[in-house]
Each structure stands twice: as structure tokens, then as C-alpha cells.
PDB file of C-alpha atoms in Angstrom:
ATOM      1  CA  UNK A   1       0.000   0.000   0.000  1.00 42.00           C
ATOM      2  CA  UNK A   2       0.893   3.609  -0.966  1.00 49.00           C
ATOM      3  CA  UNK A   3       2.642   5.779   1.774  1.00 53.00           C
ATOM      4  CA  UNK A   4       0.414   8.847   2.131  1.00 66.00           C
ATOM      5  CA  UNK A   5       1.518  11.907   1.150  1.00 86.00           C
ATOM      6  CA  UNK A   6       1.121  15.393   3.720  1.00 87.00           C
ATOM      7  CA  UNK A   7      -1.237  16.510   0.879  1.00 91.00           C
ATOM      8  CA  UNK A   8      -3.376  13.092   1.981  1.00 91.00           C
ATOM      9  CA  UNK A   9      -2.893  13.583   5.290  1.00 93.00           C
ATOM     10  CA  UNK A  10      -4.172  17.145   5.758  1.00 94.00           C
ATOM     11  CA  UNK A  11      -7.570  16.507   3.393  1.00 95.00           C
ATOM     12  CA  UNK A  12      -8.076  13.269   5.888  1.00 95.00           C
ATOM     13  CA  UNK A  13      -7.924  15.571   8.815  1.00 96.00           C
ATOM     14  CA  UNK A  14     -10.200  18.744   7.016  1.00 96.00           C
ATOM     15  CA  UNK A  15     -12.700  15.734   6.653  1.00 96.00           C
ATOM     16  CA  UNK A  16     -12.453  14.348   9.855  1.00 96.00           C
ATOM     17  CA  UNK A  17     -12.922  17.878  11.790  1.00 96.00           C
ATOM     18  CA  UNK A  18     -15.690  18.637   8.897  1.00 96.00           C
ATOM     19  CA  UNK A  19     -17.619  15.344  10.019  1.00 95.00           C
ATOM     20  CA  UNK A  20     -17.234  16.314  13.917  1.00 96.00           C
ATOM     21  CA  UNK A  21     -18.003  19.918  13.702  1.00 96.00           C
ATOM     22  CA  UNK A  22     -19.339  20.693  10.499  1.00 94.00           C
ATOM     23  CA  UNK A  23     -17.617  22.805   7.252  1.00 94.00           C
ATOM     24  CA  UNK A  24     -18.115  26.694   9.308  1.00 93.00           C
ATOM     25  CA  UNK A  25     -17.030  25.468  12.315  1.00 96.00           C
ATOM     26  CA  UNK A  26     -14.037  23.621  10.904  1.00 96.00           C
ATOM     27  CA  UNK A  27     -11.043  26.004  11.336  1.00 94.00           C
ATOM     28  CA  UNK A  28      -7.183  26.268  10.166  1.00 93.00           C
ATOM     29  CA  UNK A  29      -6.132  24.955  13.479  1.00 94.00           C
ATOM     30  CA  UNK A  30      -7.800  22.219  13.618  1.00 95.00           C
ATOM     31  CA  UNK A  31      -6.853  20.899  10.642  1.00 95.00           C
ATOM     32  CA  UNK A  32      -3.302  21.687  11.615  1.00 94.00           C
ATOM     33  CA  UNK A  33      -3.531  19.711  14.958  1.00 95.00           C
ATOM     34  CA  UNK A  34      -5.464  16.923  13.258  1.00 95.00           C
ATOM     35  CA  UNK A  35      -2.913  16.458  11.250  1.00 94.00           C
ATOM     36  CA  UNK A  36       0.501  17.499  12.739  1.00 93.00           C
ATOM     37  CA  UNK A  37       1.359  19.696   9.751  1.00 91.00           C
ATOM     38  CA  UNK A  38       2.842  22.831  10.418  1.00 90.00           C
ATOM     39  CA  UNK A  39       0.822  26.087   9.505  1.00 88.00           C
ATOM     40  CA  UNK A  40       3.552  26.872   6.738  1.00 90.00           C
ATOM     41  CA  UNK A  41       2.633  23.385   5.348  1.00 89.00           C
ATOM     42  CA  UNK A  42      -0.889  23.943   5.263  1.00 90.00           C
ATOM     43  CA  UNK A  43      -0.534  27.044   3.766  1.00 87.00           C
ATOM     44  CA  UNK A  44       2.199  25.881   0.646  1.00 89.00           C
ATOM     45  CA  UNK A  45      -0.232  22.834  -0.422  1.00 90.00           C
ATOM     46  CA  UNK A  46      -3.541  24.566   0.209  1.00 92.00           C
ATOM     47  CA  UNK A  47      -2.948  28.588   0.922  1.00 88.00           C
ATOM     48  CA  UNK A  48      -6.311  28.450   3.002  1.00 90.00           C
ATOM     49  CA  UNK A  49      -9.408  27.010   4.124  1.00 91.00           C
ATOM     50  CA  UNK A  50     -11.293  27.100   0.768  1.00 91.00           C
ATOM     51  CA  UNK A  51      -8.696  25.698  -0.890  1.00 92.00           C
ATOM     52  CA  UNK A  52      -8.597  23.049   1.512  1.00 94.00           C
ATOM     53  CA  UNK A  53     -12.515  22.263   0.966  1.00 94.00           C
ATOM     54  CA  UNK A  54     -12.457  22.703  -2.538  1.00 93.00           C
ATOM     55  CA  UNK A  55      -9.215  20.123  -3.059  1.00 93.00           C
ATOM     56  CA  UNK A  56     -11.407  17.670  -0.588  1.00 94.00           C
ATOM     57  CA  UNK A  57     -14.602  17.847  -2.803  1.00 93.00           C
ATOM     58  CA  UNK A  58     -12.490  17.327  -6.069  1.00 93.00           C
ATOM     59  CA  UNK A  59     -10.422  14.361  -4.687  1.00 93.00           C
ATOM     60  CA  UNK A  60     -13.539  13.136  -3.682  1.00 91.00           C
ATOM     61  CA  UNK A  61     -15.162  13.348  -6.770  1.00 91.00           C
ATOM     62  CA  UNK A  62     -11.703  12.102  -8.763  1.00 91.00           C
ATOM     63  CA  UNK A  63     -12.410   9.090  -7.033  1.00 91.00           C
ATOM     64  CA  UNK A  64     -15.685   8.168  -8.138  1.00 90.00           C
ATOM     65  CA  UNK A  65     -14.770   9.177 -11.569  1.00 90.00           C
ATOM     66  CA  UNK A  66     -11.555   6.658 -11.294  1.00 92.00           C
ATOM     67  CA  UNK A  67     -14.110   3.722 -10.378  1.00 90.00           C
ATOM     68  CA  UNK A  68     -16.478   4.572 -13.802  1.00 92.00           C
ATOM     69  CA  UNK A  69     -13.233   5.170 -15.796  1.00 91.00           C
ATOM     70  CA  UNK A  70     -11.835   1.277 -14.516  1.00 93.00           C
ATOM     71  CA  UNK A  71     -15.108  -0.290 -15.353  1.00 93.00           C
ATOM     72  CA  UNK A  72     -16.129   1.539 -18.271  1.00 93.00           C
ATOM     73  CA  UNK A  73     -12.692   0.012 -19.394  1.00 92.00           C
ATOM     74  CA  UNK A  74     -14.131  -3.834 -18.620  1.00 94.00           C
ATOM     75  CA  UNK A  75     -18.143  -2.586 -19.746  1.00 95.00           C
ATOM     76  CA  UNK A  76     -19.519  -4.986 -22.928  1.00 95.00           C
ATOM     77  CA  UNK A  77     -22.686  -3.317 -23.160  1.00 97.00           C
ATOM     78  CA  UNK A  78     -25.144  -0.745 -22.390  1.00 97.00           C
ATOM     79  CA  UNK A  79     -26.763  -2.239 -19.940  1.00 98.00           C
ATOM     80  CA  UNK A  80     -23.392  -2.672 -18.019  1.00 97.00           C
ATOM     81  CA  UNK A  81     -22.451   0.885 -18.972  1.00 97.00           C
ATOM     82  CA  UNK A  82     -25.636   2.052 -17.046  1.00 97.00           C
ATOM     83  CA  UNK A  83     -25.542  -0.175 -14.103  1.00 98.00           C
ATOM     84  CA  UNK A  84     -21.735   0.841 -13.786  1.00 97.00           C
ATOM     85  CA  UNK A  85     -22.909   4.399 -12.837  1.00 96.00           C
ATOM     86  CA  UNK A  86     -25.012   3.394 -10.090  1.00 97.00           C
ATOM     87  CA  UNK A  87     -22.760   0.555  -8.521  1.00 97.00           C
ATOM     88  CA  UNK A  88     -19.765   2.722  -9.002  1.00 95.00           C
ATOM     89  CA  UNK A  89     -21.484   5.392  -7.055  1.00 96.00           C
ATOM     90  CA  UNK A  90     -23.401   3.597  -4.530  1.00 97.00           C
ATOM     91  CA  UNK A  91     -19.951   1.645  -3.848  1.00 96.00           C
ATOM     92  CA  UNK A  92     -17.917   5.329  -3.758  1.00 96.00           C
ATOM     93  CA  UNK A  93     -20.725   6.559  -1.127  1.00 97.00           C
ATOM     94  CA  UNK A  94     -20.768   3.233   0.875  1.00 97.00           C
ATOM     95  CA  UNK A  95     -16.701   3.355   1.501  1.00 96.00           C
ATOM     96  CA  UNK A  96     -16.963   6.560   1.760  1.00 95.00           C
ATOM     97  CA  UNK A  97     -19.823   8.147   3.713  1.00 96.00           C
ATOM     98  CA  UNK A  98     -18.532  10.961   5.378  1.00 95.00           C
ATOM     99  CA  UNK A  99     -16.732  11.936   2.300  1.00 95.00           C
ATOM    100  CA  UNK A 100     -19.853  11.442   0.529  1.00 96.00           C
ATOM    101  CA  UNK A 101     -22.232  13.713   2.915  1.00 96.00           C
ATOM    102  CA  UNK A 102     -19.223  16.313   2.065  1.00 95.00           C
ATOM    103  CA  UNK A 103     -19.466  15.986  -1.471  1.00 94.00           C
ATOM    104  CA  UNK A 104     -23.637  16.218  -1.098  1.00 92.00           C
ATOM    105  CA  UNK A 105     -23.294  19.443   1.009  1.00 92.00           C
ATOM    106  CA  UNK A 106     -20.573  21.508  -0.765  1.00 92.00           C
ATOM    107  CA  UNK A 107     -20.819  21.857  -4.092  1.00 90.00           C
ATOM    108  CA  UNK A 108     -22.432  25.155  -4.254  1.00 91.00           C
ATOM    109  CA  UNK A 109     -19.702  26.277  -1.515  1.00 91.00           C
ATOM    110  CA  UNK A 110     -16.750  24.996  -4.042  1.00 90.00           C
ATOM    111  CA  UNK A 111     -18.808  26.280  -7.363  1.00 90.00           C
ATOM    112  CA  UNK A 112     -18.731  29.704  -5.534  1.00 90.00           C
ATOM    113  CA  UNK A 113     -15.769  29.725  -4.283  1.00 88.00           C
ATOM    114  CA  UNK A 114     -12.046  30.764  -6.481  1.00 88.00           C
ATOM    115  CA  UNK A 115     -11.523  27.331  -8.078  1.00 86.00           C
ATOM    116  CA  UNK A 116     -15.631  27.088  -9.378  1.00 89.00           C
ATOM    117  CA  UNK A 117     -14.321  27.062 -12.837  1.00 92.00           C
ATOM    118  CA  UNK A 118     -11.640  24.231 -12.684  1.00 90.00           C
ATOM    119  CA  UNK A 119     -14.978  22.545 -10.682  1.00 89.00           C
ATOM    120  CA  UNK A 120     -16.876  23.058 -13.393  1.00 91.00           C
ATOM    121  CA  UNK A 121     -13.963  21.899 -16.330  1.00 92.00           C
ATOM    122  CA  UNK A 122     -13.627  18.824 -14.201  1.00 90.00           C
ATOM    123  CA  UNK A 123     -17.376  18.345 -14.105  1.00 89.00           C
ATOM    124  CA  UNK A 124     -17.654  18.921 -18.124  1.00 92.00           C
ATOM    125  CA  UNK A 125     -15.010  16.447 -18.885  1.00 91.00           C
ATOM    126  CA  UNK A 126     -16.936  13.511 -16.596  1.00 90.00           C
ATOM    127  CA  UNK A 127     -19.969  14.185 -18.164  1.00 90.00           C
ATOM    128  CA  UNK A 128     -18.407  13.782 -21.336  1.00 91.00           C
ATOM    129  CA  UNK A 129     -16.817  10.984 -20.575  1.00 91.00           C
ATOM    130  CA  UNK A 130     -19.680   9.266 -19.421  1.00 92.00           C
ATOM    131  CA  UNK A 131     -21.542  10.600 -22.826  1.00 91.00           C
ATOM    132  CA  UNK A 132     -18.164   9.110 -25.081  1.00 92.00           C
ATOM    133  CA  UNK A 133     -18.980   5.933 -23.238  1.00 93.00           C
ATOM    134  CA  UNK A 134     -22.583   5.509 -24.512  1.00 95.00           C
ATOM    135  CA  UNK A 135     -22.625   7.486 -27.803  1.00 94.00           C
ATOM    136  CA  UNK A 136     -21.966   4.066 -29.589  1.00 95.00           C
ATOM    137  CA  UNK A 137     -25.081   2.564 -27.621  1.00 97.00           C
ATOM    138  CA  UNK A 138     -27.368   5.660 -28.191  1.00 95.00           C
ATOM    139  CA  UNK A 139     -26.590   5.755 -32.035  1.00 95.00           C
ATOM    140  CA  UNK A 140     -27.189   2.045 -31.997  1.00 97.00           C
ATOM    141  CA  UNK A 141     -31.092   3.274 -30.523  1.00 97.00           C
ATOM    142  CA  UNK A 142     -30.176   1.359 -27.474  1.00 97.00           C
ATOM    143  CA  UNK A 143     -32.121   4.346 -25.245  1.00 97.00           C
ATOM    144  CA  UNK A 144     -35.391   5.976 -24.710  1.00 96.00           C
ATOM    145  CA  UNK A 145     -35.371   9.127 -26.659  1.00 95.00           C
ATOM    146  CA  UNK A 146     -34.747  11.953 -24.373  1.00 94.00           C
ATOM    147  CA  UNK A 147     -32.616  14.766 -23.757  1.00 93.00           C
ATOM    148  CA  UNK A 148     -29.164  14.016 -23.540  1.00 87.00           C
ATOM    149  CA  UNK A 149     -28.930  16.260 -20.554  1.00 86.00           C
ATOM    150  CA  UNK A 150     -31.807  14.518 -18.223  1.00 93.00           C
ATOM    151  CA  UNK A 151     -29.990  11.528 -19.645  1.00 93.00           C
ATOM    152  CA  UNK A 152     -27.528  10.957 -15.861  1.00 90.00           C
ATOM    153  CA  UNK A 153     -30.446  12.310 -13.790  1.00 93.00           C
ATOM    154  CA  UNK A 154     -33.040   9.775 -14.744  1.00 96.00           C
ATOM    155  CA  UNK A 155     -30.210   7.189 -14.117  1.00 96.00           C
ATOM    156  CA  UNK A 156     -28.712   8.131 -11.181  1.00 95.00           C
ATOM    157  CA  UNK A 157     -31.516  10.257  -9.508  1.00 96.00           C
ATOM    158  CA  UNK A 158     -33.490   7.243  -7.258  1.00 97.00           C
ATOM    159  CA  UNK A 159     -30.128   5.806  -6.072  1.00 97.00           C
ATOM    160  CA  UNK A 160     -28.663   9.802  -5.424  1.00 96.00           C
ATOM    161  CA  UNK A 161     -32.506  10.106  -3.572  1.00 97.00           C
ATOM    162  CA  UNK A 162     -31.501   7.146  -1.411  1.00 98.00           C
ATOM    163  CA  UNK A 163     -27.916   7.730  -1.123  1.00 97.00           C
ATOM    164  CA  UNK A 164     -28.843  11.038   0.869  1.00 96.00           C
ATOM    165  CA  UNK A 165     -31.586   9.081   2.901  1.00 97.00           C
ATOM    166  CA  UNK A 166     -28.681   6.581   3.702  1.00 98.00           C
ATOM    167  CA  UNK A 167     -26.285   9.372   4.562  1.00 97.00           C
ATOM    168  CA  UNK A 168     -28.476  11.073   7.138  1.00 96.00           C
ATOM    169  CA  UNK A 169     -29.697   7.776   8.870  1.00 96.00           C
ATOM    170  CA  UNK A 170     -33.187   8.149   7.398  1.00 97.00           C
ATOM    171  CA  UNK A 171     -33.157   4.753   5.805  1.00 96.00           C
ATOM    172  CA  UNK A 172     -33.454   0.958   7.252  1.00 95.00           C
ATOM    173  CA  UNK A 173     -31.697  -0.726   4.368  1.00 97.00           C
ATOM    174  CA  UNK A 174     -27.951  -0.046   3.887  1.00 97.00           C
ATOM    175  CA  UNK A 175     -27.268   1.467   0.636  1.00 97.00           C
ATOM    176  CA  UNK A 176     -25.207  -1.300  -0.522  1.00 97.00           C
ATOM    177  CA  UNK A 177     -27.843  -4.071  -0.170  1.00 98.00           C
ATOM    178  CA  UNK A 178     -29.777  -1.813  -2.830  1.00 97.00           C
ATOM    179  CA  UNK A 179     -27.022  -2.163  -5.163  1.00 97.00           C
ATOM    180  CA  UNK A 180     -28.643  -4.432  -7.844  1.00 98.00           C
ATOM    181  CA  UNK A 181     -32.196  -2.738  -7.258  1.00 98.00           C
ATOM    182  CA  UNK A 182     -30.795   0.635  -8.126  1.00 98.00           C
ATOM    183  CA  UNK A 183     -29.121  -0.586 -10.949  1.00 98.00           C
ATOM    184  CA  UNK A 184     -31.753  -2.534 -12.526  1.00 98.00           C
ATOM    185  CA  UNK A 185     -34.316  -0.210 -12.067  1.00 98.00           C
ATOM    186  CA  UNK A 186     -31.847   2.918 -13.831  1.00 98.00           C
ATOM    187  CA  UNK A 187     -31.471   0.546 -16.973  1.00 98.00           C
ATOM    188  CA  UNK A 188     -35.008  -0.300 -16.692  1.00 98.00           C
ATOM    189  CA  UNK A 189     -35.466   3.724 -16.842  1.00 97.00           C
ATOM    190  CA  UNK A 190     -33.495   4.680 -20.455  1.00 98.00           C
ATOM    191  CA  UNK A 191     -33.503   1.265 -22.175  1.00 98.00           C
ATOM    192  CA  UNK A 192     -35.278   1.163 -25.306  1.00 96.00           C
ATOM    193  CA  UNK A 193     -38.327  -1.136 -25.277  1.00 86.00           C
TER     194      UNK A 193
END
């Protein structure tokens, strides 16, 4: 296994201090004490808080976007392209919850904040990865017409529905054991009849 780098290190402590005492109350300080790097450090990898937050929410979201990109690599079909992006994300939140509930809860903070635009480059190339990925299966009439652009949200919209559910303890069933249910029921939602 990797060694962790200080970079690492400091985003694991901003997100454990963020999941204890929320994003406002989570200060410079605490990261630094959480973490054991020195202020200077903090300040060369990051230069502040928002910077901190906004390099947790894309690392976060890099992650997720690894897991597609690996099994879009092994996917034979459309069905298994579609079912990928609700296993791959249901399987992200699942490891991952409090980096998840971050994710869920800041986006507006990191669209707003200095690095919004590299969020939203990041965002535009996902998407159009994800849209590379099934071109070949929506020229082939593989999908419902509909807009491309309501395209990911009738996919992953029940399973993002539950995910949040999950996340804030409003839900009996883990989120994993809805894995397949999720899944079938997104390809159920854009497959042509």
C-alpha cells in the first residue's frame, strides 16, 4: 500500500474535523492539529481554508470518476455501462460516507468559491466521458429518446434520492444491499423497449 503523502494527510484531517463539527465550524487549526502539519505546510499545499474544501470535494469526486473510468474500461454493453454508474457510485458513497455527505453538502460552496471554474472543467469532462462511453449505444437506438442532458439524472436520480436518505440515517436498508435494485431499475429507466 501507498505511503500517504502530507497533501493526503491534511484533506483526511479537514474531513475528519468537517464530520465532527461541520464545514463553518471547521477552522485552520484544527486541521493543523489533526494532522501534525505545520501552519507553513498547510498554507504551501492549500494557501487556506477554501482551498482546503475545494481540493477535498475534487479528490472526492476524482475518485468516483476513477471507479467509472476502470469499469467503463471492462463494460460490454449498455446495460453494463448504465448499471456501472449506479454501482460505481453507490460503492464510492458506501466506503466513503462521510466523504460522501461532504461531497452532497458543498458543491455550491466549491462552485462559488475561487476554483468554481476548474470545478466546473472537471465536471464537463466527466460528463463527457460518461456521454463518449454511450454514444456508440445511443446511435445504436439502445435508449429511450430523451434529452441528452436529463440523460444521468433519470439514471442516477433514485439511487442519489436514497444515497442522501442513507447518509443522514433516514433509511433501514444499507445502501449497498440496494445495489442491484438501483441498478436494474436505472437501466429499466433509459432502455429502449
Amino acid at each position: 500500500m501507498a505511503r500517504s503523502s502530507r497533501k493526503d494527510e491534511i484533506l483526511q484531517a479537514a474531513l475528519a474535523c468537517i464530520s465532527e463539527v461541520g464545514v463553518d465550524a471547521t477552522t485552520i487549526e484544527m486541521i493543523r492539529d489533526r494532522s501534525g502539519a505545520s501552519i507553513g505546510s498547510l498554507y504551501h499545499h492549500f494557501g487556506n481554508k477554501e482551498r482546503i474544501l475545494a481540493a477535498l470535494y475534487m479528490t472526492g469526486t476524482a475518485q468516483y470518476a476513477e471507479l467509472l473510468e476502470q469499469g467503463f474500461a471492462q463494460a460490454d454493453s449498455a446495460e453494463a455501462c448504465v448499471k456501472l454508474l449506479v454501482t460505481s457510485y453507490i460503492d464510492w458513497v458506501a466506503a466513503n460516507p462521510e466523504w460522501a455527505r461532504f461531497v452532497l453538502h458543498s458543491r455550491s460552496r466549491v462552485e462559488a468559491s475561487e476554483v468554481g471554474e476548474q470545478l466546473r472543467e472537471a465536471n464537463q469532462r466527466h460528463y463527457g466521458r460518461i456521454q463518449q462511453a454511450l454514444a456508440g449505444y445511443r446511435e445504436q437506438g439502445l435508449f429511450k429518446p430523451m434529452p441528452v442532458d436529463c440523460f444521468a439524472s433519470v439514471i442516477i436520480g433514485p439511487t442519489h434520492d436514497f444515497a442522501r436518505n442513507w447518509l443522514a440515517g433516514r433509511t433501514r436498508t444499507p445502501l449497498a444491499d440496494c445495489r442491484e435494485l438501483f441498478a436494474q431499475v436505472a437501466w429499466d429507466s433509459v432502455r429502449a423497449l
